[in-house]
Amino acid sequence: MAAALTLAVGCSVFGSLALPALVRAQPKALVVTQRHAAYLHYVTIQAAIDAARPGDWVLVDRGVYSGSVVIAKADLHLRGIDRNAVVIDGKHWPGTNGIEVRKTDNVYIDNLTVRNFDRGTIDGPAGNEIWWNGGDGSGRIGAHGWWGSYLTAYDTGLLGGYGLFVSNSVDGSWNHVYASGFADSGLYVGACRDCRATIEHATVENNALGYSGTNAGGHLVVADSTFRGNSVGIAPSSLAHDDLPSPQDGACNSGANRSPLPTFRSTHIRHCAIFRNNRVVDNNNLSTPANAETSAVPWGVGLLWPGLYGDLVANNTVRGNANFGILAFEAPDPFPPGKSTIYFQLSGNRFVGNRLSGNGTRPGGADIGLEGGAFGSRRSINNCFADNHFRTSIPAGIESAWGCQHATTPNGGRRLLPTILALIGESRARTATAQPAPRPQPTMPSPCRDVPRNDLCGVQVNKDRRGHLP
């Protein structure tokens, strides 16, 4: 009987064999390998996913696997046996995504690399290496539970969109992830009033934006990560017509907010969107790919805070960013202002305990820059700064007039507006070049842990002990 089941039909050793519909008490592990293995297995990831049931694991052996993967069933684990040696390769085919999780809950993806899935044009769709796609962008949350760890996403061309991408989804985390070479951002979370999300131990480099989170607020933590060599390091955003509902609102009650222009009457509020303990260094790369939106962003900035509300930025190391370490300003969208523009203010943000050095070395720059009061209601107020270590700020003495010891603080003034516009012009004039493939990244310790019994892990144990495959 076992020998009969190994007959290959299509991509699966199970083929279309009709098995009785049984209710399993325990999940199973479906093994994917390109080796000539005697045990039951699949030779493509998609075939294993199609055969899996909710709760199952798809465990992938070392190898390069071509083509897109779609996951449209809940409670599935996709795991590679080696982060650097399990590679899903898009080969720069235009208009493709790598792994797409479509409107489904509790999908875990761990310990593998996805590379070179491209857009058809720089401003076109697709080009996402791993995308937890929770919906249609209308503002409805379509999925809960997105989980990723020990993931590498990179593109060595000019048309990569996002590295790791979550939209219209809540309740999730990324841990020990890497992203490089993207025209949008390496890491992106969007369209969630109260995201309930955590990003930790990420390394993000050589992207237009390292991290971007459009209209992503509430309980959201980005911590203990490195953002280096991007055009901009960390850049959440409020946008009027993308990934609704707007704005980006980091206050703890953001889930109840229904206004794109919330009001914060004091500096003393509770913050639940927190950016802390990150290294944000040398983000001056004007050779990265960029699209129409990301090229219209001031470059050479560590932490860019445009039209954001209620965030806490704490205890970050911000160094060597040519124009500003921290640049916070109001952000009308679309800009230049027109009939459909929403005048996002900058309000309720708190910047404390950050260590800034060597930023603002270009003319007009500084460690810290604050603008507000030129557009809309002119209520870019109640932002505060305290206990930061820095040399220069615009306006000067920013921890005096805008110190967190005050219950209220004024607009930042219009002085920086010409500088911001000039940096946007310089960003648009970039010469984009392909970014390099990364070095190997730390792989998951004990990738067979928690996986249901399977033959690949049995082989892997033997290899670990004896140093070679049997």
Short mmCIF file of C-alpha atoms in Angstrom, two decimals:
data_model
loop_
_atom_site.label_atom_id
_atom_site.label_comp_id
_atom_site.label_asym_id
_atom_site.label_seq_id
_atom_site.Cartn_x
_atom_site.Cartn_y
_atom_site.Cartn_z
CA MET A 1 0.00 0.00 0.00
CA ALA A 2 2.77 2.49 0.90
CA ALA A 3 4.55 1.80 -2.38
CA ALA A 4 1.40 2.56 -4.32
CA LEU A 5 1.02 5.93 -2.64
CA THR A 6 4.43 7.11 -3.88
CA LEU A 7 3.28 7.20 -7.51
CA ALA A 8 3.69 10.80 -8.68
CA VAL A 9 0.67 12.47 -10.24
CA GLY A 10 1.37 16.07 -11.27
CA CYS A 11 3.46 17.74 -8.57
CA SER A 12 2.31 15.57 -5.67
CA VAL A 13 3.20 12.07 -4.74
CA PHE A 14 -0.40 11.80 -3.52
CA GLY A 15 -1.75 13.16 -6.81
CA SER A 16 -5.53 12.98 -7.02
CA LEU A 17 -5.82 9.85 -4.91
CA ALA A 18 -9.17 9.94 -3.12
CA LEU A 19 -8.71 9.24 0.58
CA PRO A 20 -11.61 8.82 3.00
CA ALA A 21 -12.74 12.03 4.64
CA LEU A 22 -11.51 11.49 8.17
CA VAL A 23 -11.55 13.89 11.07
CA ARG A 24 -8.01 14.09 12.41
CA ALA A 25 -7.38 14.73 16.06
CA GLN A 26 -3.84 15.94 15.37
CA PRO A 27 -2.30 18.12 12.65
CA LYS A 28 0.07 16.60 10.13
CA ALA A 29 3.31 17.75 8.53
CA LEU A 30 3.40 17.71 4.74
CA VAL A 31 7.00 17.59 3.49
CA VAL A 32 8.22 19.38 0.37
CA THR A 33 11.54 18.28 -1.10
CA GLN A 34 13.23 18.20 -4.50
CA ARG A 35 15.49 15.33 -3.50
CA HIS A 36 14.78 11.74 -4.49
CA ALA A 37 13.28 10.74 -1.17
CA ALA A 38 11.71 7.36 -0.44
CA TYR A 39 9.12 8.80 1.92
CA LEU A 40 5.86 10.48 0.92
CA HIS A 41 6.43 14.08 -0.13
CA TYR A 42 5.54 16.93 -2.47
CA VAL A 43 7.91 18.56 -4.93
CA THR A 44 6.22 21.99 -4.98
CA ILE A 45 5.17 24.16 -2.07
CA GLN A 46 1.85 25.03 -3.68
CA ALA A 47 0.87 21.36 -4.06
CA ALA A 48 1.49 20.77 -0.36
CA ILE A 49 -0.50 23.84 0.64
CA ASP A 50 -3.39 22.79 -1.59
CA ALA A 51 -3.43 19.39 0.11
CA ALA A 52 -3.11 20.73 3.66
CA ARG A 53 -5.97 21.15 6.09
CA PRO A 54 -6.30 23.86 8.74
CA GLY A 55 -3.82 23.18 11.50
CA ASP A 56 -1.36 21.34 9.26
CA TRP A 57 2.29 22.17 8.71
CA VAL A 58 4.06 22.44 5.37
CA LEU A 59 7.75 21.77 5.98
CA VAL A 60 10.13 22.66 3.15
CA ASP A 61 13.50 21.06 2.50
CA ARG A 62 16.54 22.92 1.16
CA GLY A 63 16.28 23.98 -2.46
CA VAL A 64 15.31 26.79 -4.84
CA TYR A 65 11.58 26.75 -5.61
CA SER A 66 10.31 28.87 -8.50
CA GLY A 67 6.98 30.61 -8.76
CA SER A 68 4.33 32.22 -6.61
CA VAL A 69 2.63 30.61 -3.62
CA VAL A 70 -0.94 31.38 -2.50
CA ILE A 71 -2.32 30.48 0.93
CA ALA A 72 -6.09 30.77 1.24
CA LYS A 73 -6.82 28.53 4.22
CA ALA A 74 -6.60 29.32 7.90
CA ASP A 75 -4.39 27.97 10.67
CA LEU A 76 -1.54 26.88 8.45
CA HIS A 77 2.19 26.74 9.24
CA LEU A 78 4.71 27.13 6.40
CA ARG A 79 8.27 26.57 7.57
CA GLY A 80 11.63 26.09 5.88
CA ILE A 81 14.24 23.77 7.31
CA ASP A 82 16.99 26.39 6.70
CA ARG A 83 16.38 30.12 6.32
CA ASN A 84 19.16 30.67 3.78
CA ALA A 85 18.86 27.42 1.84
CA VAL A 86 15.07 27.33 1.35
CA VAL A 87 14.55 29.93 -1.37
CA ILE A 88 11.38 30.90 -3.24
CA ASP A 89 12.63 32.66 -6.37
CA GLY A 90 10.60 34.99 -8.57
CA LYS A 91 13.39 35.32 -11.16
CA HIS A 92 12.28 38.92 -11.75
CA TRP A 93 9.10 37.82 -13.50
CA PRO A 94 7.00 41.00 -13.80
CA GLY A 95 3.67 41.43 -12.05
CA THR A 96 4.12 38.62 -9.51
CA ASN A 97 3.99 38.19 -5.74
CA GLY A 98 6.04 35.68 -3.79
CA ILE A 99 3.88 34.27 -0.99
CA GLU A 100 0.38 35.78 -0.71
CA VAL A 101 -1.89 34.97 2.22
CA ARG A 102 -5.40 35.86 1.05
CA LYS A 103 -8.01 36.97 3.58
CA THR A 104 -7.40 34.17 6.01
CA ASP A 105 -6.52 33.87 9.68
CA ASN A 106 -3.58 32.59 11.68
CA VAL A 107 -1.02 31.84 9.00
CA TYR A 108 2.56 31.32 10.20
CA ILE A 109 5.52 31.64 7.82
CA ASP A 110 9.00 30.91 9.17
CA ASN A 111 12.62 30.28 8.27
CA LEU A 112 12.93 30.82 4.53
CA THR A 113 13.94 33.34 1.86
CA VAL A 114 11.76 34.94 -0.82
CA ARG A 115 13.45 36.96 -3.55
CA ASN A 116 13.01 38.81 -6.83
CA PHE A 117 9.25 38.93 -7.33
CA ASP A 118 8.75 42.17 -9.25
CA ARG A 119 6.15 44.68 -10.29
CA GLY A 120 5.44 45.09 -13.97
CA THR A 121 6.16 48.82 -13.66
CA ILE A 122 7.59 50.79 -10.77
CA ASP A 123 4.16 52.15 -9.74
CA GLY A 124 2.20 49.04 -10.67
CA PRO A 125 0.73 46.28 -8.50
CA ALA A 126 2.43 43.13 -7.18
CA GLY A 127 6.16 42.87 -6.44
CA ASN A 128 5.58 41.81 -2.82
CA GLU A 129 7.78 39.06 -1.48
CA ILE A 130 5.53 37.96 1.42
CA TRP A 131 2.08 39.54 1.68
CA TRP A 132 -0.53 38.89 4.35
CA ASN A 133 -3.39 40.37 2.30
CA GLY A 134 -6.36 40.95 4.55
CA GLY A 135 -8.68 42.67 2.10
CA ASP A 136 -9.45 45.15 -0.59
CA GLY A 137 -8.19 48.33 1.06
CA SER A 138 -11.68 49.63 1.89
CA GLY A 139 -10.87 49.85 5.59
CA ARG A 140 -12.45 46.55 6.60
CA ILE A 141 -10.25 44.18 8.56
CA GLY A 142 -10.31 40.93 6.62
CA ALA A 143 -7.89 38.75 8.56
CA HIS A 144 -6.59 38.11 12.05
CA GLY A 145 -3.33 36.50 13.00
CA TRP A 146 -0.25 37.03 10.83
CA TRP A 147 3.00 35.60 12.09
CA GLY A 148 6.47 35.54 10.59
CA SER A 149 9.93 34.79 11.92
CA TYR A 150 13.41 34.18 10.54
CA LEU A 151 12.37 35.49 7.13
CA THR A 152 14.57 37.04 4.44
CA ALA A 153 13.05 39.11 1.62
CA TYR A 154 15.14 40.85 -1.00
CA ASP A 155 15.17 42.11 -4.57
CA THR A 156 18.25 42.68 -6.71
CA GLY A 157 16.40 44.57 -9.44
CA LEU A 158 14.57 47.89 -9.66
CA LEU A 159 10.94 46.72 -9.48
CA GLY A 160 10.56 45.10 -6.07
CA GLY A 161 7.57 46.58 -4.21
CA TYR A 162 7.47 45.52 -0.54
CA GLY A 163 9.55 42.97 1.32
CA LEU A 164 7.22 41.90 4.14
CA PHE A 165 3.75 43.40 3.75
CA VAL A 166 0.61 43.30 5.91
CA SER A 167 -2.62 45.08 5.00
CA ASN A 168 -6.15 45.05 6.47
CA SER A 169 -5.06 42.54 9.12
CA VAL A 170 -4.61 42.66 12.89
CA ASP A 171 -3.00 40.57 15.63
CA GLY A 172 0.44 39.57 14.44
CA SER A 173 4.18 39.83 14.67
CA TRP A 174 7.47 39.66 12.81
CA ASN A 175 10.60 38.55 14.61
CA HIS A 176 14.14 38.09 13.27
CA VAL A 177 13.31 39.28 9.75
CA TYR A 178 15.38 40.95 7.02
CA ALA A 179 14.42 43.05 3.98
CA SER A 180 16.47 44.77 1.27
CA GLY A 181 16.14 46.33 -2.16
CA PHE A 182 12.54 47.56 -2.33
CA ALA A 183 11.11 50.63 -4.05
CA ASP A 184 8.38 51.01 -1.45
CA SER A 185 9.54 49.74 1.93
CA GLY A 186 11.27 46.74 3.39
CA LEU A 187 8.62 46.28 6.10
CA TYR A 188 5.09 47.59 5.81
CA VAL A 189 1.96 47.47 7.98
CA GLY A 190 -1.12 49.29 6.75
CA ALA A 191 -4.84 49.88 7.14
CA CYS A 192 -5.46 49.03 10.79
CA ARG A 193 -6.79 51.55 13.33
CA ASP A 194 -5.62 49.31 16.18
CA CYS A 195 -3.11 46.93 14.65
CA ARG A 196 -2.14 44.88 17.71
CA ALA A 197 1.18 44.18 16.04
CA THR A 198 4.81 43.76 17.07
CA ILE A 199 8.00 43.95 15.01
CA GLU A 200 11.23 42.99 16.77
CA HIS A 201 14.81 42.04 15.87
CA ALA A 202 14.50 43.13 12.25
CA THR A 203 17.35 44.21 9.99
CA VAL A 204 16.23 46.46 7.16
CA GLU A 205 18.59 48.05 4.61
CA ASN A 206 18.87 49.38 1.06
CA ASN A 207 15.19 50.30 0.62
CA ALA A 208 13.48 53.57 -0.23
CA LEU A 209 11.88 53.34 3.22
CA GLY A 210 13.02 50.89 5.87
CA TYR A 211 9.72 50.64 7.73
CA SER A 212 6.49 52.26 6.60
CA GLY A 213 3.09 52.00 8.23
CA THR A 214 0.28 53.82 6.44
CA ASN A 215 -2.69 54.53 8.71
CA ALA A 216 -1.37 51.87 11.10
CA GLY A 217 -1.72 52.72 14.77
CA GLY A 218 -3.10 51.76 18.12
CA HIS A 219 -1.23 48.90 19.77
CA LEU A 220 1.83 48.71 17.53
CA VAL A 221 5.43 48.19 18.63
CA VAL A 222 8.57 48.45 16.47
CA ALA A 223 11.51 47.62 18.70
CA ASP A 224 15.06 46.33 19.01
CA SER A 225 15.67 46.51 15.27
CA THR A 226 18.23 47.98 12.87
CA PHE A 227 17.37 50.33 10.01
CA ARG A 228 20.46 51.27 8.01
CA GLY A 229 21.45 52.34 4.55
CA ASN A 230 17.91 53.15 3.40
CA SER A 231 16.86 56.48 1.91
CA VAL A 232 14.79 56.92 5.10
CA GLY A 233 14.94 54.64 8.14
CA ILE A 234 11.50 54.60 9.82
CA ALA A 235 8.61 56.45 8.17
CA PRO A 236 5.01 55.82 9.31
CA SER A 237 2.47 57.84 7.35
CA SER A 238 -1.05 59.21 7.22
CA LEU A 239 -2.53 59.08 3.73
CA ALA A 240 -5.89 60.28 2.54
CA HIS A 241 -6.69 57.79 -0.22
CA ASP A 242 -4.64 54.64 0.44
CA ASP A 243 -4.98 51.90 3.06
CA LEU A 244 -7.88 53.57 4.80
CA PRO A 245 -9.05 54.53 7.36
CA SER A 246 -6.75 57.47 8.01
CA PRO A 247 -4.84 58.73 9.92
CA GLN A 248 -1.91 57.00 11.61
CA ASP A 249 -3.02 57.36 15.23
CA GLY A 250 -0.84 55.88 17.96
CA ALA A 251 -3.05 56.75 20.91
CA CYS A 252 -4.36 53.84 22.96
CA ASN A 253 -7.97 54.72 22.10
CA SER A 254 -7.31 54.85 18.34
CA GLY A 255 -9.79 52.05 17.70
CA ALA A 256 -12.60 54.41 18.66
CA ASN A 257 -11.32 57.29 16.53
CA ARG A 258 -13.45 58.06 13.47
CA SER A 259 -11.81 61.33 12.46
CA PRO A 260 -8.88 61.73 10.05
CA LEU A 261 -7.95 64.80 12.11
CA PRO A 262 -8.04 63.80 15.80
CA THR A 263 -7.46 66.40 18.49
CA PHE A 264 -4.98 66.02 21.34
CA ARG A 265 -5.45 68.67 23.98
CA SER A 266 -2.35 67.85 26.03
CA THR A 267 1.11 66.32 25.84
CA HIS A 268 0.05 64.01 28.67
CA ILE A 269 -1.71 61.20 26.81
CA ARG A 270 -1.33 57.42 26.71
CA HIS A 271 0.66 56.14 23.75
CA CYS A 272 0.31 52.61 22.38
CA ALA A 273 2.16 52.96 19.06
CA ILE A 274 5.75 52.73 20.30
CA PHE A 275 9.05 52.90 18.41
CA ARG A 276 11.80 52.06 20.87
CA ASN A 277 15.33 50.73 21.26
CA ASN A 278 16.04 50.74 17.52
CA ARG A 279 19.32 51.52 15.72
CA VAL A 280 18.55 53.98 12.93
CA VAL A 281 21.85 54.77 11.24
CA ASP A 282 23.28 56.07 7.97
CA ASN A 283 20.02 56.29 6.07
CA ASN A 284 21.40 58.31 3.15
CA ASN A 285 21.05 55.89 0.26
CA LEU A 286 19.83 57.74 -2.82
CA SER A 287 20.61 54.80 -5.09
CA THR A 288 17.69 52.64 -3.92
CA PRO A 289 14.72 51.93 -6.17
CA ALA A 290 11.80 54.27 -5.50
CA ASN A 291 8.31 54.81 -6.87
CA ALA A 292 6.26 57.98 -7.25
CA GLU A 293 5.26 58.03 -3.57
CA THR A 294 8.54 57.10 -1.91
CA SER A 295 10.60 59.38 -4.14
CA ALA A 296 8.43 62.26 -2.87
CA VAL A 297 9.73 61.78 0.68
CA PRO A 298 12.56 63.83 2.24
CA TRP A 299 15.69 61.65 2.18
CA GLY A 300 18.64 61.29 4.54
CA VAL A 301 16.37 61.06 7.60
CA GLY A 302 16.44 58.52 10.41
CA LEU A 303 12.90 58.86 11.80
CA LEU A 304 10.45 60.70 9.54
CA TRP A 305 7.21 61.75 11.26
CA PRO A 306 4.82 63.31 8.67
CA GLY A 307 1.27 64.11 9.81
CA LEU A 308 1.24 61.52 12.60
CA TYR A 309 -0.65 61.41 15.87
CA GLY A 310 -0.08 60.08 19.36
CA ASP A 311 3.15 58.08 18.94
CA LEU A 312 5.93 57.40 21.44
CA VAL A 313 9.49 57.46 20.05
CA ALA A 314 11.82 56.36 22.83
CA ASN A 315 15.37 55.25 23.52
CA ASN A 316 16.47 54.88 19.90
CA THR A 317 20.05 55.31 18.68
CA VAL A 318 19.89 57.68 15.70
CA ARG A 319 23.21 58.35 14.03
CA GLY A 320 24.77 59.47 10.76
CA ASN A 321 21.62 60.50 8.90
CA ALA A 322 22.75 63.30 6.62
CA ASN A 323 19.77 65.64 6.86
CA PHE A 324 17.89 64.91 10.09
CA GLY A 325 17.94 62.33 12.83
CA ILE A 326 14.27 63.03 13.60
CA LEU A 327 12.14 65.17 11.28
CA ALA A 328 8.52 65.75 12.33
CA PHE A 329 6.09 67.89 10.32
CA GLU A 330 2.50 68.33 9.16
CA ALA A 331 1.66 66.55 5.88
CA PRO A 332 -1.23 67.58 3.62
CA ASP A 333 -2.24 64.75 1.30
CA PRO A 334 -2.43 65.02 -1.65
CA PHE A 335 0.23 67.69 -1.97
CA PRO A 336 0.26 70.36 -3.39
CA PRO A 337 -3.09 71.03 -1.71
CA GLY A 338 -6.28 70.71 -3.75
CA LYS A 339 -9.98 70.07 -3.25
CA SER A 340 -9.46 66.52 -1.99
CA THR A 341 -6.55 67.29 0.34
CA ILE A 342 -6.75 66.29 3.99
CA TYR A 343 -4.49 68.51 6.09
CA PHE A 344 -2.95 65.97 8.44
CA GLN A 345 -1.48 67.74 11.42
CA LEU A 346 1.29 66.52 13.73
CA SER A 347 -0.01 66.18 17.25
CA GLY A 348 0.33 64.30 20.51
CA ASN A 349 3.70 62.70 19.75
CA ARG A 350 6.35 62.21 22.44
CA PHE A 351 10.10 61.90 21.72
CA VAL A 352 12.06 60.86 24.80
CA GLY A 353 15.43 59.38 25.67
CA ASN A 354 16.75 59.13 22.12
CA ARG A 355 20.50 59.28 21.50
CA LEU A 356 21.25 61.37 18.42
CA SER A 357 24.69 62.06 16.98
CA GLY A 358 26.25 62.93 13.66
CA ASN A 359 22.95 63.79 12.01
CA GLY A 360 22.25 66.90 9.95
CA THR A 361 25.73 67.26 8.51
CA ARG A 362 24.35 68.75 5.28
CA PRO A 363 23.39 72.44 5.17
CA GLY A 364 20.03 73.13 6.81
CA GLY A 365 19.97 69.84 8.72
CA ALA A 366 19.95 69.01 12.43
CA ASP A 367 19.63 66.15 14.86
CA ILE A 368 15.99 67.11 15.45
CA GLY A 369 13.66 69.13 13.22
CA LEU A 370 10.08 70.19 13.94
CA GLU A 371 7.69 72.00 11.57
CA GLY A 372 4.01 72.84 11.92
CA GLY A 373 1.55 75.63 11.44
CA ALA A 374 1.63 76.25 7.69
CA PHE A 375 -1.43 74.32 6.53
CA GLY A 376 -4.98 73.43 7.46
CA SER A 377 -6.12 74.05 11.01
CA ARG A 378 -2.55 74.90 12.05
CA ARG A 379 -2.89 72.61 15.05
CA SER A 380 0.38 70.68 14.87
CA ILE A 381 0.55 71.09 18.61
CA ASN A 382 1.20 69.19 21.83
CA ASN A 383 4.23 67.31 20.56
CA CYS A 384 6.99 67.13 23.16
CA PHE A 385 10.69 66.28 23.59
CA ALA A 386 12.50 65.25 26.77
CA ASP A 387 15.76 63.65 27.90
CA ASN A 388 17.12 63.27 24.36
CA HIS A 389 20.89 63.45 23.84
CA PHE A 390 21.56 65.71 20.83
CA ARG A 391 23.57 68.69 19.64
CA THR A 392 21.35 70.60 17.22
CA SER A 393 17.66 71.21 16.74
CA ILE A 394 15.43 73.37 14.57
CA PRO A 395 13.85 75.26 16.27
CA ALA A 396 16.71 75.74 18.71
CA GLY A 397 16.24 74.76 22.35
CA ILE A 398 13.53 72.31 21.43
CA GLU A 399 13.33 70.77 24.91
CA SER A 400 12.54 74.15 26.40
CA ALA A 401 9.54 75.47 24.49
CA TRP A 402 8.53 71.94 23.38
CA GLY A 403 9.58 70.08 26.51
CA CYS A 404 7.44 67.31 27.93
CA GLN A 405 7.29 69.21 31.20
CA HIS A 406 4.64 71.39 29.52
CA ALA A 407 1.01 70.30 29.39
CA THR A 408 0.71 71.98 25.98
CA THR A 409 3.19 72.96 23.28
CA PRO A 410 2.81 75.22 20.22
CA ASN A 411 3.24 74.66 16.50
CA GLY A 412 6.82 74.13 15.38
CA GLY A 413 6.68 77.02 12.95
CA ARG A 414 7.28 77.24 9.20
CA ARG A 415 11.05 77.63 9.12
CA LEU A 416 11.75 74.09 7.89
CA LEU A 417 9.17 74.05 5.10
CA PRO A 418 11.61 75.17 2.34
CA THR A 419 14.15 72.59 3.51
CA ILE A 420 11.57 69.80 3.44
CA LEU A 421 10.49 70.73 -0.09
CA ALA A 422 14.12 70.88 -1.24
CA LEU A 423 14.82 67.40 0.14
CA ILE A 424 11.80 66.07 -1.73
CA GLY A 425 13.22 67.52 -4.93
CA GLU A 426 16.58 65.87 -4.29
CA SER A 427 14.88 62.54 -3.58
CA ARG A 428 13.01 62.65 -6.88
CA ALA A 429 16.27 63.27 -8.73
CA ARG A 430 17.86 60.03 -7.51
CA THR A 431 19.60 57.55 -9.80
CA ALA A 432 18.24 54.16 -8.81
CA THR A 433 20.49 51.13 -9.06
CA ALA A 434 20.08 47.48 -8.17
CA GLN A 435 20.93 46.73 -4.55
CA PRO A 436 23.13 43.74 -3.60
CA ALA A 437 21.94 40.35 -2.40
CA PRO A 438 22.35 40.02 1.37
CA ARG A 439 24.71 37.87 3.30
CA PRO A 440 23.26 34.77 4.98
CA GLN A 441 21.06 35.65 7.94
CA PRO A 442 20.72 33.77 11.24
CA THR A 443 18.54 30.72 10.73
CA MET A 444 15.94 29.41 13.17
CA PRO A 445 17.35 27.31 15.98
CA SER A 446 15.77 23.85 16.02
CA PRO A 447 13.39 24.29 13.07
CA CYS A 448 11.87 20.86 13.74
CA ARG A 449 10.66 21.92 17.16
CA ASP A 450 6.87 21.75 17.52
CA VAL A 451 6.46 20.28 14.02
CA PRO A 452 4.36 17.10 13.89
CA ARG A 453 6.32 13.89 13.29
CA ASN A 454 7.71 13.72 9.76
CA ASP A 455 10.45 12.09 7.72
CA LEU A 456 12.32 15.30 6.87
CA CYS A 457 12.95 16.12 10.49
CA GLY A 458 14.12 12.56 11.05
CA VAL A 459 16.67 13.06 8.25
CA GLN A 460 17.58 16.44 9.67
CA VAL A 461 18.33 14.97 13.11
CA ASN A 462 20.65 12.42 11.51
CA LYS A 463 22.43 15.13 9.56
CA ASP A 464 22.91 17.28 12.65
CA ARG A 465 24.43 14.36 14.54
CA ARG A 466 26.61 12.74 11.88
CA GLY A 467 27.35 15.72 9.64
CA HIS A 468 25.87 14.30 6.43
CA LEU A 469 22.64 13.02 5.00
CA PRO A 470 22.15 9.25 5.22
#
